[in-house]
Amino acid sequence: MHKWLFQLYQYFQSHKTFAFLGFFLLVLCFVFGASQLNFQEDIQQLIPKTEASTRLQRILKTVEFTDKIVVNISSEKTNAEDSLVSYAEAFLQELQQSPDSIYIEKIQGKVADREVQQTYDFILENLPLFLTDEDYKINQQRIAKDSVKSSIEGVYKSLVSPSGILTKRFVLNDPLQLSSLGLTKLKSLELQTGFRIYKNFLVHKNGKNLLLLITPNSNYSDAANQANFTDFLNSTVEELNQDNEVKASLFGSLLYSVANANQIKQDILFTVGIAVFILLGILIFFYRKIYIPLVLFLPTLIGGIFALAFIYLLNGEVSLISLGIGAILLGISLDYSLHILTHYRNQPDVKSLYKTITKPVLISCFTTAIAFFCLLFLNTEALADLGLFAGLSVIGSAMVALLIIPHLYRKKDTILPQQTFLDRLGAYEFSKNKLLLGSLGLAFLVGLFFMHKVEFNNDLAQLNYQPKALISAKKQLQALEEGENKTLYLASYGNTLNDALLTNQMLYKKLQKAKENEAISSFSSIGGIVLSTQEQQERIEKWKSFWSVTKREKLFQEIESISDSLGLKKNAFQGFEKLLKKDFKTLNLQDYQQVSNLFIDDFIQQSSEENLVTITSSIKVPQRISADVIEKFNQEEGVLAIDRKAMNESFLGSLKDDFNELLLYSFIAVFFILIISFRNLKLTFLTLIPIAITWVLALFIMYILGIQFNVLNIIISTFIFGLGVDYSIFITSGLKYELNHKNEVLSSYKTSILLSVITTLLGMGVMIFAKHPALRSIASVSLIGIFSAVLVSFTVQPFLFRLLYRKSNA
């Protein structure tokens, strides 16, 4: 292979214009292919594909968890309802008058008089649909003669009272208050207990808290608009809080998301800015060329574009999540440029360069790529895309580095290399340091007993940056809860709306029983309001059966007799008579949606793409029994119980299992590649043993320091595994070359590895200074893994090689 590459080099040197144009056109083709890719942003692509998870994903794609922003307006004083309402009115006015109100879809927490009237009219006009069998037992009591007399007398008193002008329409249309039984069904929409309506606002019973719920406009869900929206809300609250006894705090997942994004940007700008500045200085100083950083990164860039173009030809789309992770892992492809440049610096003869470096670069490239390709065997779309992207990028970067670096870093541009600190460190014989060898051996033996004790933390909350203001706001809201409750979601689903409604009605009845038995603290469901067509028809028939002509006429006569005795007009209750005689019809979903106070769209979601309808209910349960409740409701046909936190932890736990499989597959794949490349079992084991030692040592250090794996750093560990493979292959190649050619080249290999260590540590290790927990977790594992890999490859590997080959020669 090295002969072919050298011949290609000579040909391109003789035909520079043709070579440049050909290379340029090839890159343009890659860019065009990459630009045609469709990107998938679905986080569910991280879920391993099983029969159960496929069903789960199908449902979750339809269910919309509307993450609202909670505005908690509070006062230290008791009975501060009027002050709370004044603040809320001022806050709403600020929102409505601002051009930033476009970011808001709706605000809940204030009930307008018009909406109250609309809801009442809707219930009254469709009263049979809101009455159950139990309600008819109550109605039977209300039409008893004594009850009717009492009700009509109450109507009379109401009409002659000062408020009669306001209540006249209500009491005359429904003197027996039949609609009150229907109105009670609206309570099933309320998940939060302990609140009451005061001057149209939702106020806590303690009189010290008022809540508003803001639903963000989904049309402005990109990062820039979300940041603008949260800035607007925060500035509005800060302005109103100044010199005010009443204060407001904001809480919601959107605020966490924006705060995390801002913190990551700040951390990356700070850490990466420093890293790039130092890295450029080191590279320019070491290679004595200003343009060297460009030469180093060009193969990596082209390799990434090549991978995207290839994926376009294969699939046409790729997971954006996999590209985000893959971009981090692409740092491994920078190694090939470093190795080639370092050897070219010390050995400016191109023919000798290719002879020395081609085989180790290709072996390293293909072992790393095969390790990434093992991700294709896992049942996770995002990880499969990651494996394909990273593997192709590594191959592309290595080939481009071999082809173009000798042209860009030409012999006539080189000068005799000056010895630097890195050169001297690379020349140091770590393998002859007995204290270091003994310490590593002891650490390895002890680590074997503790490596399995490193835990996997699947709690995503611990990877979030949590600003003090949000922590405080969360505690204030939790203080309003009665007991330590957890919110769970129950999704009733079906292929049609009617199917989903039927399932939801059955679920609603079970939730009622669970509430009565105190198995759940509270629930929010439309199961008692939005009914299937069959249930609506049955309730209408029940109404007709109850209000027979005889029963109606008898009631009308009693009402008329009592009205006459009280001096009321003869047709005063004409509206009530029309209600009892009305021919009621079933409703469709659009009829319910016209009533803004029911918030139907918060509960029902339809997906024509998935041919699925889901109806979401929310329940609050004590923390200690949440798992049991989930298990119980998951046994119901057509119902999916969702604990969002537990679901994420379950998914991430299965990801951990997938990565355990990946390491096994990768190790086997690397073994076979090395056997084929070296054609020597002894060299293969000499290369693999340091990788195994590195893994044990890194896990042992993590255990000592109390560092846990999480979804981010366990993915980064594949990057560390790849680096360990690279280091071992290059050290083996250097040792073998020295043995066969009696020419000292190992120091050049070690110097290039040291440069790789520096670039990687500056790129990832510097994030140890970040404030964001996720970035710090990546940095800590990177530091431990890289130091372990380079220390073992510099110390243990040469020692074992010389030990074995000295015996062989003897």
Phi, psi and omega in degrees: 000322182294328178292318179296318179295322179292320178296320178296321177300313181297319180297315180294327177295327180277340182229063188295318181297314179298317181297317181295312181296318179298316180295318181297316179295322179297316179296321177299320177298318178298315181297318179298313180299316180296325182289342181273353183295142170265137183253131178259128183253017186282115180296338181291350177291349175279347182284127177301140183279110170226174179299319181291318183290329177296317176297318181297314180298320181300320180286316183295332177294334181269320181292132177247116175271097181285106182274101183276158173263124181267125174257110182259103179266123189223160177220147178285337182278151175276160180052045183258026186305316183294322178294321179296317180295319179299317178297315181298319179297317179295319180296313180296323178296318177299317180295315184292327183277345183276144174296341179285000178295347177297339180283351185254127177276313178199160177234127178249151180128343174239127181253112180287151179301322180299321180290325177297315179296319180298317180294317180298314181298320181296317179296314183294319183289341181232037190305319182302331183288346184249011182248135179255178178301322179296324180295325180291332175294321178290319179299323179299323178289325184287339180264005172295150188304313181296320180293320179297315180300315180297319181294315182294321176297323177295322177297316181300313180299322180294321182292325182272356179279164179303331182271006184301325181297333180275326186263355186307310184298321183291311188286331180283326179283338183212069185295334181268004178056042177295327183292338181299328178292325177287321181296330180297338180294337180293340178296337181290350177276346185269117177272322183276123178264166177088011179244156178219164178269125177229117182050046176074005180247156180273105185242138179290152183298341178284351179072011184241358182221138175230132184247138169237144179241122181253125175261117180294150177285119184294344178286348180237049186267003178287163188300318183296314180292323177297320179295317179298319181296312181293325176298318179298314180296315181297318181292324178296315179295316180299320180294316181287333181286338183295131177052041181226132178293330177272134181237155176235147175230153183246142177212140178167159183295330178297321179295320175298316183300312181292318179298319178293317180298317180296318181293320178297318178299314180298316181296316182292318178300320181288306186288314182290325177302313178296316183299314181296317180300313181292318182297316179299318179298315181296314182295317179294319179294318184289317184265351177064029179221132182290326185275000184303317179305322178295317179299321182292317187274343182300313178299321179297316180297312181293322178300319178295318179295319177301317181298317180295319179296319180295319179296324177300318179293326182279310190242327183085348179210161182210150178287127179294330177297317181294325178292322178298316178290318182298327179298325177292317184288344182295343178304335181295330182287344176293336181302320185296319177296319180296315180298314182295314181295318181295317178292323179292326178296318183271342183219081190288003176278118186297320181298315178294324179301309180297322180295323183280319195257339187301308185297310179298324179296315181291319177299312180299316182299312184285327176294317179295316180297317179298321178299318178291321180296339177298339177296338180294339181275351179275155185269042182229121185300313184297319180288327176295317176297320178300313181299317180294314181296310182294317181297313179294323179297318180298314180297313180299316181296317181296315181294317179296319179299316179295326185278321190255333185299317178300336177279322183280331180247074192284159183300321184289343178275346186277155174233166179300126184294139175267143180291125178247176178301322179295321178297316181292322178292322178294331181277347182292137182272084178297328185290350180258005178272101186296323180297317179294316178298315180296319180296317179295319179297317179294316179299322179296314182296316179293321181299331179301331182272344186242349185299329182282354183269359176289124187269159175254120181264109182261018179270105182295334182300327181286348176266356180273145170279127185242102178297150182301323182297321180287324176298316179295317180297322179296316180297321179296320179290321179296330180293338179277346180286146175266097184088169180272093182254156178238139179270126176241158180241140178238119181255114172271130186226157178194166181286339176232164178299319182296320178298315181295322179294320178299315178296320182293326177297317178296319179296319181301317179296322180289327177292322177300315179295318180298323178292318179297324181273004179062027175282334173231155183279318179197167177209158177232121185206150175261012182299335179264002184241303180266113188247158174292161180301319180298315181294321178299314182297320179297320181289325176295318178296324178297319178299312181298320180294321182289313183268071175292161181302318181298315182293321180296311184297320178298317180295316180300319180296317179296316180296318181296319180296314180292322180297317179300317181295336180264354179084020178276156179299155183297319183259025183301325184253034181297323179297324179291322178297318179298323180299314183289335181266354187296142176268096185285147179240159176288156181253154170254176185299324181297326178298317179293321184294339180290341179270101188298331184286349180274340178050049184301322184293345175286341185253322187251128176232137179238137179233108177291330180295317181269355184053050187215143174236132177237144176236120187260130172245152178241142177226151173248128181228154174301140183308320189293337184246010185300320181295320179294321180294318178301312182298319182296311184285336177291344178279348180285137179293128177078015180233134175242119177270131187233120167252106190301321180291313180295325179296315177299318181295322179294316179298316182291327176297321178289331175297321178299316178298322178298321181288330173298318176296319181301315181299320179295311179300316182297317181297318179295317181297316179298320179302312183291323178297318180293320178300315180294321184285310184276334184053037184208115183295323182295315179295324179298313179292325177297330178278325183280325183303314178299327179296316179295317179297318179301316182297315179296315182296316181297317179295323179295317179295319178299320179296315181299318184275356179072027180271130181256155171284149170219180187298334181275307186286343176287331174288320178297332180296334175293325176296317179295320177301316179297319177296318178300319177298314179302309182300316181296318180296317182290323177293317177300316180297319179295316179296319180293319180297317178297320181294320185277326187248000180052038182231124185284109178234354185300324181297325177294318178299316182293324178296317179295325177294319178298321176296321177298317179299315182296313181297320181291317180294322179291326181283322186242320182295330181294343179289357175297339179270000180287156176273336183285127183302323182296317180293322179294323180294323177295315183295318184296315179293323179298313181300311181297313183295316183291315179298320178296315183297313184288324180293317180291317182292328179279334188254299187288318187297310178298324180298312180295321180298311182291326179296314182288317184279340173292319178293322180295317180292324179295000000 
